[in-house]
Amino acid sequence: MLFNEANYDEIMKVYYDHQLENKAEEERRKALIYNKLPRILEIDQTIADSSINAARMRLKGEADNLAATKERNLMLIKEKEALLVENGYPADYLKPIYTCPICKDTGRVENDYCSCFKQATISMLYRQSTLDNILDNENYDNFDLSFYPKESDGVHPYTPYDNMKNILEMSKDFVKHFDERGGNMLFYGETGLGKTFLSNCIAKALLDTRHTVLYQSSIHLFEEVCGDAVMRKDSSLKSKEIYDYLFSCDLLIIDDLGTEFTNSFVSSELYNILNTRMRNNRSTVISTNLNLKELTERYSDRISTRIFAEYKVCNFYGSNIRLAKRRKAISE
């Protein structure tokens, strides 16, 4: 994974803390219910005793008795759930509690790391690059449409405000239906119009719902990640894992496409990443300061054609939001 031994221990401590906290909550719930509903304590003790007897029956090959015991336990479980519901508790109130129900707070599913563990490594990279602090501010709660003019610019069919409102809702719909639809988005327009901010809003929303998200600036992606793994053939675990995540993470964000030095290697890697992710139904969000004509001229037809065909293309226009925010901060 994307960490050294100290990083691994740090992540596993989080899992251990979750296990302790969840176990303590389970015990608190049991004490509460057993005191309030003694019949449930009797049921749990009966089921526990029958489990020991069932193990003995398996050793003796007593299949008929085993089936009868299983049937009685099922009836007891139904009675227990009914008692909980009748007294205002969820039917599963006394079941084991897991922060991640997929891996049951172990970090692994069979022979692979759980998606929550993979995301923990990505989040650690975010912390190391300070992106976690960025996401604390650049999220949907802080997206401010008031910076976009409500007057027509005389060029586009919608005002900058209405256009951005439509794009904002489109991005929220993308997040809301991410698991069932997936899809890809291209944000293009001049600098300072909110493309990176909205990309970060999407990243934060999906991270909060246990999706794996990897953010890469275009320069870092091609000069460092792809350069290390492919051109320089860096065999280190970190380089390989980051490169592999480009293809396997739920969402890949490529920010500022076009700022990298473009050559045949970059074009080849970009096509490989985008094409592989589309084949595997993995989503990508791209932001660029290039217009569509410049995008077509800079990259091969097979790249631009795929983007235009498979991505929701969103044109950002209006006043420079970044400068407007700075002016507002200074005036205040």
Short mmCIF file of C-alpha atoms in Angstrom, two decimals:
data_model
loop_
_atom_site.label_atom_id
_atom_site.label_comp_id
_atom_site.label_asym_id
_atom_site.label_seq_id
_atom_site.Cartn_x
_atom_site.Cartn_y
_atom_site.Cartn_z
CA MET A 1 0.00 0.00 0.00
CA LEU A 2 0.95 3.71 -0.06
CA PHE A 3 2.71 3.80 3.31
CA ASN A 4 5.66 2.74 5.36
CA GLU A 5 5.53 0.67 8.52
CA ALA A 6 4.79 3.69 10.72
CA ASN A 7 1.90 4.70 8.44
CA TYR A 8 0.54 1.15 8.54
CA ASP A 9 0.64 1.11 12.35
CA GLU A 10 -1.13 4.48 12.43
CA ILE A 11 -3.97 3.21 10.25
CA MET A 12 -4.30 -0.07 12.14
CA LYS A 13 -4.52 1.85 15.42
CA VAL A 14 -7.61 3.57 14.02
CA TYR A 15 -9.16 0.17 13.33
CA TYR A 16 -8.25 -1.03 16.81
CA ASP A 17 -9.81 2.11 18.34
CA HIS A 18 -12.98 1.53 16.32
CA GLN A 19 -13.16 -2.05 17.57
CA LEU A 20 -12.79 -0.93 21.19
CA GLU A 21 -15.34 1.87 20.85
CA ASN A 22 -17.87 -0.34 19.09
CA LYS A 23 -17.40 -3.16 21.60
CA ALA A 24 -17.95 -0.73 24.47
CA GLU A 25 -21.15 0.49 22.83
CA GLU A 26 -22.34 -3.10 22.33
CA GLU A 27 -21.79 -3.83 26.02
CA ARG A 28 -23.59 -0.62 27.03
CA ARG A 29 -26.59 -1.61 24.91
CA LYS A 30 -26.65 -5.14 26.34
CA ALA A 31 -26.56 -3.86 29.93
CA LEU A 32 -29.39 -1.46 29.16
CA ILE A 33 -31.62 -4.04 27.46
CA TYR A 34 -30.90 -6.89 29.87
CA ASN A 35 -31.88 -4.65 32.78
CA LYS A 36 -35.01 -3.40 31.07
CA LEU A 37 -36.05 -6.64 29.33
CA PRO A 38 -34.83 -9.70 31.31
CA ARG A 39 -36.50 -12.03 28.82
CA ILE A 40 -33.93 -11.02 26.20
CA LEU A 41 -31.13 -12.01 28.60
CA GLU A 42 -32.78 -15.42 28.95
CA ILE A 43 -33.03 -15.75 25.16
CA ASP A 44 -29.35 -14.87 24.64
CA GLN A 45 -28.24 -17.32 27.32
CA THR A 46 -30.41 -20.08 25.81
CA ILE A 47 -28.96 -19.44 22.33
CA ALA A 48 -25.41 -19.44 23.73
CA ASP A 49 -25.98 -22.75 25.52
CA SER A 50 -27.55 -24.28 22.41
CA SER A 51 -24.51 -23.26 20.35
CA ILE A 52 -22.29 -25.35 22.63
CA ASN A 53 -24.70 -28.29 22.35
CA ALA A 54 -24.81 -27.85 18.55
CA ALA A 55 -21.04 -28.22 18.39
CA ARG A 56 -21.31 -31.50 20.27
CA MET A 57 -24.09 -32.72 17.94
CA ARG A 58 -21.91 -32.02 14.90
CA LEU A 59 -19.15 -34.17 16.37
CA LYS A 60 -21.65 -36.98 17.03
CA GLY A 61 -23.28 -36.61 13.61
CA GLU A 62 -26.75 -35.95 15.06
CA ALA A 63 -28.12 -34.03 12.07
CA ASP A 64 -31.80 -34.29 13.07
CA ASN A 65 -31.23 -32.82 16.53
CA LEU A 66 -29.01 -30.12 14.98
CA ALA A 67 -31.78 -29.03 12.62
CA ALA A 68 -34.30 -28.86 15.46
CA THR A 69 -31.90 -26.75 17.55
CA LYS A 70 -31.39 -24.37 14.64
CA GLU A 71 -35.14 -23.99 14.20
CA ARG A 72 -35.64 -23.21 17.91
CA ASN A 73 -32.87 -20.60 17.80
CA LEU A 74 -34.46 -18.89 14.82
CA MET A 75 -37.75 -18.66 16.73
CA LEU A 76 -35.94 -17.22 19.74
CA ILE A 77 -34.19 -14.63 17.58
CA LYS A 78 -37.54 -13.55 16.10
CA GLU A 79 -39.00 -13.25 19.61
CA LYS A 80 -36.00 -11.18 20.68
CA GLU A 81 -36.32 -8.81 17.70
CA ALA A 82 -40.06 -8.46 18.30
CA LEU A 83 -39.46 -7.52 21.94
CA LEU A 84 -36.92 -4.89 20.94
CA VAL A 85 -39.25 -3.32 18.39
CA GLU A 86 -42.20 -3.38 20.80
CA ASN A 87 -40.12 -1.42 23.29
CA GLY A 88 -38.95 1.21 20.81
CA TYR A 89 -35.57 -0.20 19.73
CA PRO A 90 -34.42 -1.28 16.26
CA ALA A 91 -34.61 -5.03 15.65
CA ASP A 92 -30.80 -5.14 15.17
CA TYR A 93 -30.04 -3.07 18.29
CA LEU A 94 -28.02 -5.86 19.94
CA LYS A 95 -26.18 -7.03 16.85
CA PRO A 96 -22.43 -6.40 16.53
CA ILE A 97 -21.52 -2.81 15.60
CA TYR A 98 -18.98 -2.13 12.83
CA THR A 99 -17.65 1.18 11.55
CA CYS A 100 -17.12 -0.60 8.22
CA PRO A 101 -19.61 -3.45 7.76
CA ILE A 102 -17.73 -4.68 4.69
CA CYS A 103 -14.54 -5.77 6.47
CA LYS A 104 -16.00 -5.71 10.01
CA ASP A 105 -13.25 -3.29 11.07
CA THR A 106 -10.38 -5.59 10.14
CA GLY A 107 -9.20 -3.69 7.05
CA ARG A 108 -9.25 -6.81 4.90
CA VAL A 109 -11.76 -8.75 2.81
CA GLU A 110 -10.49 -12.25 2.05
CA ASN A 111 -7.01 -11.78 0.57
CA ASP A 112 -7.30 -8.08 -0.31
CA TYR A 113 -7.44 -4.79 1.53
CA CYS A 114 -10.94 -3.41 2.12
CA SER A 115 -12.02 -0.28 0.25
CA CYS A 116 -12.03 1.60 3.58
CA PHE A 117 -8.37 0.66 4.13
CA LYS A 118 -7.44 1.76 0.61
CA GLN A 119 -9.17 5.06 1.16
CA ALA A 120 -7.35 5.48 4.47
CA THR A 121 -4.04 5.34 2.61
CA ILE A 122 -5.28 7.93 0.09
CA SER A 123 -6.51 10.13 2.94
CA MET A 124 -3.06 9.86 4.49
CA LEU A 125 -1.56 11.13 1.25
CA TYR A 126 -4.06 13.97 1.33
CA ARG A 127 -2.98 14.89 4.86
CA GLN A 128 0.64 14.82 3.82
CA SER A 129 -0.12 17.13 0.88
CA THR A 130 -2.48 19.35 2.97
CA LEU A 131 -5.39 18.54 0.63
CA ASP A 132 -7.47 17.49 3.63
CA ASN A 133 -7.34 21.11 4.85
CA ILE A 134 -8.45 22.26 1.41
CA LEU A 135 -11.44 19.91 1.48
CA ASP A 136 -12.48 21.34 4.85
CA ASN A 137 -13.13 24.63 3.03
CA GLU A 138 -13.77 23.63 -0.57
CA ASN A 139 -17.00 21.67 -0.29
CA TYR A 140 -20.65 22.06 -1.25
CA ASP A 141 -21.50 23.84 1.99
CA ASN A 142 -19.10 26.63 1.07
CA PHE A 143 -19.82 26.90 -2.65
CA ASP A 144 -21.06 30.48 -3.17
CA LEU A 145 -23.05 31.21 -6.34
CA SER A 146 -23.25 34.91 -5.50
CA PHE A 147 -19.83 35.47 -7.08
CA TYR A 148 -21.28 34.67 -10.52
CA PRO A 149 -22.94 37.61 -12.34
CA LYS A 150 -26.65 37.43 -12.99
CA GLU A 151 -26.34 39.70 -16.00
CA SER A 152 -25.89 38.28 -19.50
CA ASP A 153 -22.43 38.59 -21.00
CA GLY A 154 -23.92 38.89 -24.48
CA VAL A 155 -22.02 35.82 -25.66
CA HIS A 156 -23.48 32.79 -23.91
CA PRO A 157 -27.15 31.73 -23.82
CA TYR A 158 -27.21 31.68 -19.98
CA THR A 159 -25.98 34.20 -17.45
CA PRO A 160 -22.81 33.11 -15.59
CA TYR A 161 -25.00 32.65 -12.50
CA ASP A 162 -27.58 30.41 -14.21
CA ASN A 163 -24.84 28.48 -16.00
CA MET A 164 -22.96 27.82 -12.76
CA LYS A 165 -26.17 26.92 -10.96
CA ASN A 166 -26.86 24.27 -13.65
CA ILE A 167 -23.31 22.89 -13.41
CA LEU A 168 -23.50 22.80 -9.61
CA GLU A 169 -26.75 20.82 -9.71
CA MET A 170 -25.30 18.52 -12.38
CA SER A 171 -22.31 17.77 -10.13
CA LYS A 172 -24.58 17.07 -7.16
CA ASP A 173 -26.62 14.69 -9.32
CA PHE A 174 -23.35 13.03 -10.36
CA VAL A 175 -22.52 12.42 -6.68
CA LYS A 176 -26.04 11.36 -5.72
CA HIS A 177 -26.26 8.68 -8.42
CA PHE A 178 -22.55 7.82 -8.47
CA ASP A 179 -22.97 4.15 -7.53
CA GLU A 180 -25.72 3.42 -10.03
CA ARG A 181 -24.61 5.58 -12.96
CA GLY A 182 -20.96 6.48 -12.56
CA GLY A 183 -19.98 8.70 -15.47
CA ASN A 184 -17.34 11.33 -16.17
CA MET A 185 -17.19 15.13 -16.16
CA LEU A 186 -15.02 17.70 -17.98
CA PHE A 187 -14.78 21.21 -16.52
CA TYR A 188 -13.26 23.75 -18.91
CA GLY A 189 -12.88 27.53 -18.89
CA GLU A 190 -10.47 30.28 -17.95
CA THR A 191 -8.59 30.30 -14.67
CA GLY A 192 -10.25 31.34 -11.42
CA LEU A 193 -13.81 30.31 -12.29
CA GLY A 194 -14.30 27.52 -9.73
CA LYS A 195 -13.32 24.39 -11.65
CA THR A 196 -10.90 23.09 -9.01
CA PHE A 197 -13.22 24.18 -6.20
CA LEU A 198 -16.12 22.18 -7.66
CA SER A 199 -13.84 19.17 -8.27
CA ASN A 200 -12.94 19.29 -4.59
CA CYS A 201 -16.63 19.50 -3.65
CA ILE A 202 -17.22 16.26 -5.55
CA ALA A 203 -14.15 14.65 -3.93
CA LYS A 204 -15.30 15.60 -0.41
CA ALA A 205 -18.85 14.35 -0.98
CA LEU A 206 -17.66 10.97 -2.28
CA LEU A 207 -15.00 10.58 0.40
CA ASP A 208 -17.70 11.11 2.99
CA THR A 209 -19.65 8.18 1.52
CA ARG A 210 -16.73 5.71 1.63
CA HIS A 211 -15.61 5.99 -1.98
CA THR A 212 -11.96 5.92 -3.00
CA VAL A 213 -10.93 9.21 -4.56
CA LEU A 214 -7.52 10.12 -5.94
CA TYR A 215 -6.66 13.73 -6.83
CA GLN A 216 -3.73 14.48 -9.13
CA SER A 217 -2.62 17.74 -10.69
CA SER A 218 -1.77 17.13 -14.32
CA ILE A 219 1.86 18.14 -13.86
CA HIS A 220 2.37 15.79 -10.91
CA LEU A 221 0.45 12.99 -12.60
CA PHE A 222 2.61 12.80 -15.71
CA GLU A 223 5.97 14.09 -14.49
CA GLU A 224 6.04 12.25 -11.16
CA VAL A 225 3.56 9.35 -10.99
CA CYS A 226 3.66 8.12 -14.59
CA GLY A 227 7.24 9.27 -15.00
CA ASP A 228 8.42 7.22 -12.02
CA ALA A 229 6.39 4.10 -12.76
CA VAL A 230 6.75 3.98 -16.55
CA MET A 231 9.59 6.15 -17.86
CA ARG A 232 12.01 5.72 -14.96
CA LYS A 233 10.65 2.27 -14.13
CA ASP A 234 10.75 2.98 -10.40
CA SER A 235 10.06 -0.39 -8.79
CA SER A 236 9.35 1.03 -5.33
CA LEU A 237 6.10 -0.05 -3.73
CA LYS A 238 4.89 3.52 -3.35
CA SER A 239 5.29 4.38 -7.05
CA LYS A 240 3.62 1.19 -8.17
CA GLU A 241 0.69 1.57 -5.78
CA ILE A 242 0.00 5.18 -6.76
CA TYR A 243 0.17 4.24 -10.43
CA ASP A 244 -2.19 1.30 -9.89
CA TYR A 245 -4.65 3.56 -8.06
CA LEU A 246 -4.95 5.69 -11.19
CA PHE A 247 -6.86 2.78 -12.71
CA SER A 248 -8.64 1.27 -9.70
CA CYS A 249 -9.91 4.15 -7.52
CA ASP A 250 -13.62 4.93 -7.68
CA LEU A 251 -12.98 8.50 -8.82
CA LEU A 252 -9.86 9.99 -10.37
CA ILE A 253 -9.60 13.78 -10.51
CA ILE A 254 -7.11 15.22 -13.01
CA ASP A 255 -6.74 18.94 -12.28
CA ASP A 256 -5.35 21.54 -14.70
CA LEU A 257 -5.00 19.26 -17.71
CA GLY A 258 -2.87 21.10 -20.26
CA THR A 259 -0.38 22.59 -17.80
CA GLU A 260 1.92 19.58 -18.22
CA PHE A 261 4.57 19.36 -20.92
CA THR A 262 2.71 17.44 -23.60
CA ASN A 263 4.56 14.87 -25.69
CA SER A 264 3.93 11.40 -27.09
CA PHE A 265 4.50 9.79 -23.68
CA VAL A 266 1.96 12.04 -21.96
CA SER A 267 -0.61 11.48 -24.73
CA SER A 268 -0.10 7.73 -24.55
CA GLU A 269 -0.42 7.62 -20.76
CA LEU A 270 -3.46 9.90 -20.76
CA TYR A 271 -5.22 7.71 -23.31
CA ASN A 272 -4.29 4.57 -21.38
CA ILE A 273 -5.65 5.97 -18.12
CA LEU A 274 -8.88 7.34 -19.58
CA ASN A 275 -9.55 4.33 -21.80
CA THR A 276 -8.86 1.75 -19.09
CA ARG A 277 -11.03 3.56 -16.58
CA MET A 278 -13.91 3.81 -19.05
CA ARG A 279 -13.62 0.11 -19.90
CA ASN A 280 -13.75 -0.73 -16.18
CA ASN A 281 -16.63 1.69 -15.49
CA ARG A 282 -14.45 3.90 -13.29
CA SER A 283 -15.30 7.60 -13.15
CA THR A 284 -13.03 10.54 -13.92
CA VAL A 285 -13.33 14.30 -13.48
CA ILE A 286 -11.02 16.51 -15.54
CA SER A 287 -10.55 20.25 -15.20
CA THR A 288 -8.66 22.35 -17.76
CA ASN A 289 -8.07 25.97 -18.72
CA LEU A 290 -8.02 24.93 -22.37
CA ASN A 291 -11.06 25.54 -24.55
CA LEU A 292 -12.45 22.67 -26.62
CA LYS A 293 -10.54 23.72 -29.75
CA GLU A 294 -7.26 23.87 -27.82
CA LEU A 295 -8.00 20.55 -26.19
CA THR A 296 -8.50 18.94 -29.61
CA GLU A 297 -5.32 20.49 -31.00
CA ARG A 298 -3.13 19.51 -28.06
CA TYR A 299 -4.22 15.88 -27.71
CA SER A 300 -4.85 13.13 -30.24
CA ASP A 301 -8.24 12.60 -31.86
CA ARG A 302 -8.74 9.35 -29.97
CA ILE A 303 -8.38 11.23 -26.66
CA SER A 304 -10.54 14.25 -27.49
CA THR A 305 -13.17 12.11 -29.24
CA ARG A 306 -13.50 9.85 -26.21
CA ILE A 307 -13.75 12.81 -23.83
CA PHE A 308 -16.42 14.57 -25.86
CA ALA A 309 -18.39 11.33 -26.28
CA GLU A 310 -18.13 9.94 -22.74
CA TYR A 311 -17.93 13.05 -20.52
CA LYS A 312 -20.47 15.62 -19.44
CA VAL A 313 -18.81 18.76 -20.77
CA CYS A 314 -19.27 21.85 -18.57
CA ASN A 315 -18.18 25.32 -19.70
CA PHE A 316 -17.24 27.68 -16.85
CA TYR A 317 -17.44 31.39 -17.64
CA GLY A 318 -17.93 34.70 -15.88
CA SER A 319 -15.71 36.88 -13.69
CA ASN A 320 -12.55 35.62 -12.00
CA ILE A 321 -13.95 34.21 -8.74
CA ARG A 322 -10.53 33.87 -7.16
CA LEU A 323 -9.79 37.58 -7.56
CA ALA A 324 -13.29 38.53 -6.43
CA LYS A 325 -12.86 36.53 -3.22
CA ARG A 326 -9.50 38.18 -2.54
CA ARG A 327 -10.97 41.65 -3.05
CA LYS A 328 -13.87 40.79 -0.73
CA ALA A 329 -11.49 39.45 1.95
CA ILE A 330 -9.36 42.61 1.73
CA SER A 331 -12.40 44.91 1.94
CA GLU A 332 -13.65 43.12 5.03
#
